[in-house]
Short mmCIF file of C-alpha atoms in Angstrom, two decimals:
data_model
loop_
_atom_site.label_atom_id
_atom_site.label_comp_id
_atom_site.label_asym_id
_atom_site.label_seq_id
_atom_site.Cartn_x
_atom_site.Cartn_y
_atom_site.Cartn_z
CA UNK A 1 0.00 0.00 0.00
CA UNK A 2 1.35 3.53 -1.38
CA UNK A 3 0.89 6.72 1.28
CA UNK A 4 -0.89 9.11 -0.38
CA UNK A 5 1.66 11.93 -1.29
CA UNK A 6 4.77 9.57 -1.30
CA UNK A 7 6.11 8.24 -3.85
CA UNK A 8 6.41 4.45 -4.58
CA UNK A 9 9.92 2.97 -3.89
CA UNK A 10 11.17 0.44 -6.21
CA UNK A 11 13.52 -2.04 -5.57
CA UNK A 12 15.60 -3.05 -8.43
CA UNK A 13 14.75 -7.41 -9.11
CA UNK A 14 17.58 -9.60 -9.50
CA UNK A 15 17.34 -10.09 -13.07
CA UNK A 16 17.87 -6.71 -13.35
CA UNK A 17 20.68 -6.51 -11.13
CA UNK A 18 22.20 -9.37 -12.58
CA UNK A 19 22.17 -7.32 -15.83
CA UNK A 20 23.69 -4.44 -15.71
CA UNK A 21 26.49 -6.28 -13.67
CA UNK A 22 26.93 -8.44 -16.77
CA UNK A 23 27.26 -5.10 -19.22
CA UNK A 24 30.12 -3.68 -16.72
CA UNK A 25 32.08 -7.49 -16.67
CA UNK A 26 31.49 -7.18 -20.52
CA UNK A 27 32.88 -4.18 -21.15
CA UNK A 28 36.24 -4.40 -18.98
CA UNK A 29 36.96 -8.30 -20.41
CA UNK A 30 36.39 -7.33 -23.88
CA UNK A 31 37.60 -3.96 -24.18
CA UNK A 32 39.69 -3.50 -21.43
CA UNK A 33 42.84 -4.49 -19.30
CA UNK A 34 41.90 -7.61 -18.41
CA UNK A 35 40.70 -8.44 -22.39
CA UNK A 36 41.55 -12.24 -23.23
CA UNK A 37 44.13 -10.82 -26.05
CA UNK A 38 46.11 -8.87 -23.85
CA UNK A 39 49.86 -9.95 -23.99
CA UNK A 40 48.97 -12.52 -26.82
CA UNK A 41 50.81 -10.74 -29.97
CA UNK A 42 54.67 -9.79 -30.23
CA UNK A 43 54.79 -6.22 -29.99
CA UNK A 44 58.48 -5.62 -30.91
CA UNK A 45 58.46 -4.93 -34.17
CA UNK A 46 54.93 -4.34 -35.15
CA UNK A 47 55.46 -0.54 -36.14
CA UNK A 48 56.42 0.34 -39.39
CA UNK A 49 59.56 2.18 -40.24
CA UNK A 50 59.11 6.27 -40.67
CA UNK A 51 60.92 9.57 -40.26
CA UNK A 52 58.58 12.05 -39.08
CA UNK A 53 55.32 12.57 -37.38
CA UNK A 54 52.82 14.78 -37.95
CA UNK A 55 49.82 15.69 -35.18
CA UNK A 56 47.03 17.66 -36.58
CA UNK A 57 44.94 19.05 -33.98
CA UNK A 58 41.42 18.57 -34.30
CA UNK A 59 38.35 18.46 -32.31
CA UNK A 60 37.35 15.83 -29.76
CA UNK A 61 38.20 12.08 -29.58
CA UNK A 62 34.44 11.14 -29.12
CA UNK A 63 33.96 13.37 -32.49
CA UNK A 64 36.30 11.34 -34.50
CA UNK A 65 34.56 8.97 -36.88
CA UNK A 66 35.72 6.04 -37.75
CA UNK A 67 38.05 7.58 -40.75
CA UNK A 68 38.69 10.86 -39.50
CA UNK A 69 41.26 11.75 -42.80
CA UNK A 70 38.42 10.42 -44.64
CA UNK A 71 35.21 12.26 -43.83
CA UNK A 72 33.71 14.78 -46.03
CA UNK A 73 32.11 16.32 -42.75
CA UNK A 74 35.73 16.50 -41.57
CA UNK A 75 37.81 19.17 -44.24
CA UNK A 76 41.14 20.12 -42.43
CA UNK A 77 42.04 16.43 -41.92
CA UNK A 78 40.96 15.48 -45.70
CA UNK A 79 42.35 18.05 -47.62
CA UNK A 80 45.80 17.90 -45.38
CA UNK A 81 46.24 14.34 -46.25
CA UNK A 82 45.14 14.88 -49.44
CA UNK A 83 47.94 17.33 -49.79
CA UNK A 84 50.09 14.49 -48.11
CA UNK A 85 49.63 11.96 -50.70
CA UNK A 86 49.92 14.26 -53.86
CA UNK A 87 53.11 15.40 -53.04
CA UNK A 88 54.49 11.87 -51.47
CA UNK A 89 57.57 11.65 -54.13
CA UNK A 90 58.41 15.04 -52.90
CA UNK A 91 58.62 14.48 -49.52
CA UNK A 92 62.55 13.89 -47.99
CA UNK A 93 61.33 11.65 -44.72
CA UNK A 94 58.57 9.11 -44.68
CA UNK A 95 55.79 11.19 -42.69
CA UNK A 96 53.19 9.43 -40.91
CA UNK A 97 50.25 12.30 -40.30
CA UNK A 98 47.86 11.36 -37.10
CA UNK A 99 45.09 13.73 -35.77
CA UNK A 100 45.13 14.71 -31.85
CA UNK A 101 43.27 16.63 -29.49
CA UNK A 102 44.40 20.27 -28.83
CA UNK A 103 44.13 19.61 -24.72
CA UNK A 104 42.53 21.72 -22.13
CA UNK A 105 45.67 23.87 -20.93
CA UNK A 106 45.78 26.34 -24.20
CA UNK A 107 48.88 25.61 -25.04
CA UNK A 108 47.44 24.06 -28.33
CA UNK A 109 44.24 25.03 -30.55
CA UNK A 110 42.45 23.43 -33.26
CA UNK A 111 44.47 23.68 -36.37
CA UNK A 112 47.67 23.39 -35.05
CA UNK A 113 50.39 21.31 -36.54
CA UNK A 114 53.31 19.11 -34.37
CA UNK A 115 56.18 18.07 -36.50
CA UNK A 116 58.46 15.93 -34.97
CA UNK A 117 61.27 14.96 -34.60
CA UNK A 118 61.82 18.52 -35.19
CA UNK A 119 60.20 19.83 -32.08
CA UNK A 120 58.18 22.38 -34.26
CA UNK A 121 54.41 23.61 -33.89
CA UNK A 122 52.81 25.19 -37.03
CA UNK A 123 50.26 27.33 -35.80
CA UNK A 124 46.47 27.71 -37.23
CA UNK A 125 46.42 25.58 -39.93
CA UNK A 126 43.18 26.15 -42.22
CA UNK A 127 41.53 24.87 -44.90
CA UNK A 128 42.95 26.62 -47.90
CA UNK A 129 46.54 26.08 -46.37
CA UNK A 130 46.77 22.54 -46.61
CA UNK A 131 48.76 22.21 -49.81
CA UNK A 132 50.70 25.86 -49.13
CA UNK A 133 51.82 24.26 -45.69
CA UNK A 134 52.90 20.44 -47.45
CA UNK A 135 54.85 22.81 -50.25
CA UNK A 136 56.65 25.02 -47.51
CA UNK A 137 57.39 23.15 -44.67
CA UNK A 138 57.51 19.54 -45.72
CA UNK A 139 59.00 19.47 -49.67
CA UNK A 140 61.07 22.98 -49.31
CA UNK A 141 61.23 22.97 -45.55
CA UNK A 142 60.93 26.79 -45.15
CA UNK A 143 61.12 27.69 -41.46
CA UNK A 144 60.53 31.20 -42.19
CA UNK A 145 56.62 31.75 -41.91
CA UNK A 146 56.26 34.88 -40.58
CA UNK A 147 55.85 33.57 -37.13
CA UNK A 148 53.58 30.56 -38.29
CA UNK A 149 56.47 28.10 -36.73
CA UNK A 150 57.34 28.50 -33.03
CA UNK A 151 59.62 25.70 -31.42
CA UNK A 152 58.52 22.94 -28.63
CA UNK A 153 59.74 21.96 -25.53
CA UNK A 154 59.31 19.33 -23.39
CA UNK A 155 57.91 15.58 -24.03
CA UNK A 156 54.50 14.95 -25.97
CA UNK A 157 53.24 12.08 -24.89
CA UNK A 158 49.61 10.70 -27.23
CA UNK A 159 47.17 8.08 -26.33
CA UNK A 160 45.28 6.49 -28.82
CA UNK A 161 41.40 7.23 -27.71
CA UNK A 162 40.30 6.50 -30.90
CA UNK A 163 36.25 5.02 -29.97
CA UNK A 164 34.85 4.98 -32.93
CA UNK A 165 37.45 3.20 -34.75
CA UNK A 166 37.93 0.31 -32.22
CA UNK A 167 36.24 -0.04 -28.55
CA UNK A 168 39.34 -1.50 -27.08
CA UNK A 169 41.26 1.91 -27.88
CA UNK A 170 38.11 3.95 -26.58
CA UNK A 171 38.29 2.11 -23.21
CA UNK A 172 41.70 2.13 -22.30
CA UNK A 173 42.54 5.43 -23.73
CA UNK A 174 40.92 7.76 -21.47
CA UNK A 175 42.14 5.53 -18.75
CA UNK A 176 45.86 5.85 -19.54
CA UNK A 177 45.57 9.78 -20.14
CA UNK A 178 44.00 10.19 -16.63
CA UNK A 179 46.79 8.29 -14.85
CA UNK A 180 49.23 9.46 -16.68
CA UNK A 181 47.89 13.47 -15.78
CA UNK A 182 47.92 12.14 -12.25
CA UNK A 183 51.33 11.01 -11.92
CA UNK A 184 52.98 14.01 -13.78
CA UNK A 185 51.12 16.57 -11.86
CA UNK A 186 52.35 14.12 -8.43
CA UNK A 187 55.81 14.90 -9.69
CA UNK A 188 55.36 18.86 -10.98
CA UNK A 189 55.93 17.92 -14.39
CA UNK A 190 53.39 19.35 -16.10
CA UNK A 191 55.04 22.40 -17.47
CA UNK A 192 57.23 20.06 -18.96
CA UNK A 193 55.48 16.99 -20.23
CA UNK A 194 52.13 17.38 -22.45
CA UNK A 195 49.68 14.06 -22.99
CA UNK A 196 46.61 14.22 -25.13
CA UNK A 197 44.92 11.77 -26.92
CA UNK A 198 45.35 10.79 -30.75
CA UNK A 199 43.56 8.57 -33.35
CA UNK A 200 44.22 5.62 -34.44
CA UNK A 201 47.95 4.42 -35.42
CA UNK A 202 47.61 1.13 -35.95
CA UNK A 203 47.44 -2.05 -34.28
CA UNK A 204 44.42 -1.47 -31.83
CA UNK A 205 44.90 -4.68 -31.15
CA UNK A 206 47.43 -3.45 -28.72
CA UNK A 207 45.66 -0.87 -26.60
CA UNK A 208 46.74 0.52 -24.82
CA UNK A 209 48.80 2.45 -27.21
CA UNK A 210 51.21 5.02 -26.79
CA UNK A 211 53.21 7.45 -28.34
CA UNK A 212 55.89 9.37 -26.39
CA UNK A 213 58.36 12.05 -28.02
CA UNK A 214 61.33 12.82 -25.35
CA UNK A 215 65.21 13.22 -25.03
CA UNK A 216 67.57 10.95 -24.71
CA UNK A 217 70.27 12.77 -22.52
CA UNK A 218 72.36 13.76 -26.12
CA UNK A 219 69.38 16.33 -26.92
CA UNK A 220 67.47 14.06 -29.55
CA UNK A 221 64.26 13.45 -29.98
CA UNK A 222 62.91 9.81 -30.08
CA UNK A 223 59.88 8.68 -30.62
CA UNK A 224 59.17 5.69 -28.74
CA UNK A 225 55.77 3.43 -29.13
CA UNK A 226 54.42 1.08 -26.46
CA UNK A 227 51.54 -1.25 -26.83
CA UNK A 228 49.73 -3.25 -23.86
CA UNK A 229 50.04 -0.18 -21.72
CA UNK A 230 48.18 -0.25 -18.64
CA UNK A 231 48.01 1.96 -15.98
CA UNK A 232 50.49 0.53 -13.71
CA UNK A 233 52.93 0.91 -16.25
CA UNK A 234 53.13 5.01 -16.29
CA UNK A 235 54.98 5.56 -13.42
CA UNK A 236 57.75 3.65 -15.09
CA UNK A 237 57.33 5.46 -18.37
CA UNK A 238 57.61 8.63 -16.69
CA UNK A 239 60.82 7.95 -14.85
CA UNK A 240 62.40 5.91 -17.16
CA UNK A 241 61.67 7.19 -20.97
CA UNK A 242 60.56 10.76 -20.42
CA UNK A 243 63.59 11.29 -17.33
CA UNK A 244 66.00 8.97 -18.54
CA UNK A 245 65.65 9.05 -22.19
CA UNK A 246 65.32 4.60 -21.93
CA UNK A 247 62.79 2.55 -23.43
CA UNK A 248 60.78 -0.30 -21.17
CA UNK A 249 61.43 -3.03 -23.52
CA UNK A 250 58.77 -5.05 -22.33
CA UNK A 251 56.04 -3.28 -23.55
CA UNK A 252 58.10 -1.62 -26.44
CA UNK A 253 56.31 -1.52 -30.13
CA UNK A 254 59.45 0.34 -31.74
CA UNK A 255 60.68 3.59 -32.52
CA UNK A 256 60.30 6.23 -35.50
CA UNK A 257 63.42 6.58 -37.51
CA UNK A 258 64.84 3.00 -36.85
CA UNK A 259 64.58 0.13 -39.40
CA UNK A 260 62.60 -2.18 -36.94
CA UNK A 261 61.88 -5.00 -39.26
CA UNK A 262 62.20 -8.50 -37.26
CA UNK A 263 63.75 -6.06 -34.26
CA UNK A 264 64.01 -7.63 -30.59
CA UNK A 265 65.07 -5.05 -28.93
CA UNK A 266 64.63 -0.45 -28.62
CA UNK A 267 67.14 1.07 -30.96
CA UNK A 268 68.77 3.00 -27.69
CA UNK A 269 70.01 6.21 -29.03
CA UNK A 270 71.61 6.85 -25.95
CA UNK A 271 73.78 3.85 -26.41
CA UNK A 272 72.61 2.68 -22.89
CA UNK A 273 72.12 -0.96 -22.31
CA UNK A 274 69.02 -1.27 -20.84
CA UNK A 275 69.80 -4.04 -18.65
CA UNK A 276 72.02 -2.01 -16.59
CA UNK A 277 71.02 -0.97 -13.41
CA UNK A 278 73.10 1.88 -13.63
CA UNK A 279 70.44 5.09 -13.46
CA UNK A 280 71.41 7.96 -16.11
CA UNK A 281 70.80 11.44 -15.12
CA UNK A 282 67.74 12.78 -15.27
CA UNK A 283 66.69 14.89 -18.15
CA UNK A 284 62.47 15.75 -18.60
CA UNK A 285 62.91 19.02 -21.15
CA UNK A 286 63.29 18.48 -24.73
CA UNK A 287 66.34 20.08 -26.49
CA UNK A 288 67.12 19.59 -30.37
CA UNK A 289 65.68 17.32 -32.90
CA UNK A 290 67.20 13.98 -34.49
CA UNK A 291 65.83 12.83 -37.91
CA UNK A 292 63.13 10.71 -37.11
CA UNK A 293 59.84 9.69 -39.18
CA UNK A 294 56.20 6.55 -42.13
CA UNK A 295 53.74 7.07 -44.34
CA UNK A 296 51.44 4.59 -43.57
CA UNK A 297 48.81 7.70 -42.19
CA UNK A 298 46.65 7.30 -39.37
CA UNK A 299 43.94 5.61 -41.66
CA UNK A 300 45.51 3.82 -43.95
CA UNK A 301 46.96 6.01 -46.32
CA UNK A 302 50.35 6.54 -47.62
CA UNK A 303 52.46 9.69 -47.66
CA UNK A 304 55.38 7.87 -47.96
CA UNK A 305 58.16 8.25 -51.03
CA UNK A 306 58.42 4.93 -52.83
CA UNK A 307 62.12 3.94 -52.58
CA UNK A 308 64.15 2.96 -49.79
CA UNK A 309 65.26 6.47 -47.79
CA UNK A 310 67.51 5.08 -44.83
CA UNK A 311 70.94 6.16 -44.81
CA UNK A 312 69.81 8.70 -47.15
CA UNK A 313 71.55 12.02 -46.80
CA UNK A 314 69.61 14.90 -45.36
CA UNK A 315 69.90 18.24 -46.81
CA UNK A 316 69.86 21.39 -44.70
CA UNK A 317 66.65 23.13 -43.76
CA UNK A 318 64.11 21.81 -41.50
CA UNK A 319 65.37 19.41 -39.68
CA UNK A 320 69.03 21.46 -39.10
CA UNK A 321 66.81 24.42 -37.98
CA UNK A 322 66.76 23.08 -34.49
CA UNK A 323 69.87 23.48 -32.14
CA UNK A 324 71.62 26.02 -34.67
#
């Protein structure tokens, strides 16, 4: 019997508690950390070889569709890769081009570009600009924009997020980028180390994925992948890639600029045996760039020139901007 004037309290039944307790067990074993392919694939290795990296900055990770560099309702992305593809055989470094989020600190803003391993932002990128912006600072690497290119600092670290493309990416993501806020602001890093999240870069069979561009104590900039991330594995990254300038091998992917074909082990551009216990001096704040670089894009398309480019010479311009 209901007193008048009170409202009826219902009591949820078991089948319906049983439920939704099934769609949260669901969700973490298929998508998440505790997924039956977790660990399952080799992961050293499984990143192809490239010299640069581009980040477009673009809208929201839950905005993304499924083909971001693909979607008419999407222009800056299309037209830029678009512009990447024409002018592939132009191009001096395989460039791989992935679109991130801008953050929340206004450091970045839509439209802005992140070349590395140059350590260069161009600012404010627009629609009509795409194929200016491939001709001047990719194929004739002009570094005098009238103030369009300012220089970076610090370690970008990116997480794919990317949901629409593959759940497993959309659940871990967000999970990675929140611990890895946490510890960096624990250790007053976070004037010095940026993490945002990124679309998809292949392999989401990996996730968590990660991207981070640091310093190895010689000044250069490497840009080190990880796969199977979870979040009890960013304290280490923190300490030991972004402070120390060494990969974790065991949850290494590879590296941009190395050949990593058949690899076992991080190209260590620091010449430091990982095995060693011996702890190198700390060093969070990015100096000068290294060549670096694929052109594989973040969806599937190729910016890449056709012939082998390792070993290949490297004339002066943008990449001996930095450090002069």
């Amino acid at each position: 019997k209901i007193s008048p004037g009170r409202p009826p309290v219902i009591t949820p039944s078991s089948s319906t508690m049983a439920s939704t307790t099934t769609i949260v067990v669901d969700e973490s074993g298929n998508y998440g950390f505790e997924r039956s392919d977790m660990y399952e694939s080799k992961l050293a290795g499984s990143v192809e070889q490239y010299e640069r990296h581009l980040f477009l900055c673009y809208k929201s990770h839950e905005l993304w569709p499924t083909r971001v560099e693909e979607s008419d309702a999407d222009p800056l992305p299309k037209l830029l890769a678009s512009a990447l593809k024409a002018r592939k055989n132009d191009i001096k470094l395989k460039t791989r081009l992935t679109i991130c989020e801008a953050g929340d600190k206004g450091k970045l803003s839509d439209g802005d570009v992140l070349i590395f391993p140059e350590m260069i932002v161009y600012r404010g990128l627009i629609e009509s600009e795409g194929d200016r912006f491939v001709e001047d600072v990719l194929v004739n690497e002009k570094v005098d924009l009238s103030g369009k290119i300012e220089k970076l600092s610090g370690s970008y670290v990116f997480v794919c997020c990317h949901n629409n493309r593959d759940r497993r990416c959309g659940v871990c993501g967000p999970i990675l980028i929140e611990k890895f806020k946490e510890e960096i602001g624990s250790k007053d890093l976070t004037k010095h180390v940026f993490v945002t999240s990124c679309s998809h870069v292949g392999g989401h069979k990996y996730a968590g994925n990660v991207i981070i561009f640091s310093a190895t104590p010689q000044g250069k900039i490497s840009g080190n992948w990880y796969g199977y991330v979870t979040p009890g594995d960013i304290h280490e990254l923190i300490d030991k890639q972004i402070g120390q300038g060494e990969a974790v091998d065991r949850i290494w992917r590879g590296q941009m600029g190395a050949n990593i074909k058949g690899v076992e082990e991080p190209n260590h551009t620091n010449g430091t045996n990982v095995k060693s216990n011996e702890k190198q001096p700390e060093k969070i704040v990015a100096a000068s760039a290294s060549t670096g670089g694929c052109c594989r894009g973040a969806d599937g398309f190729s910016c890449c020139k056709d012939e082998n480019v390792e070993n290949k010479p490297v004339k002066k311009g943008l990449l001996s901007w930095i450090g002069k």
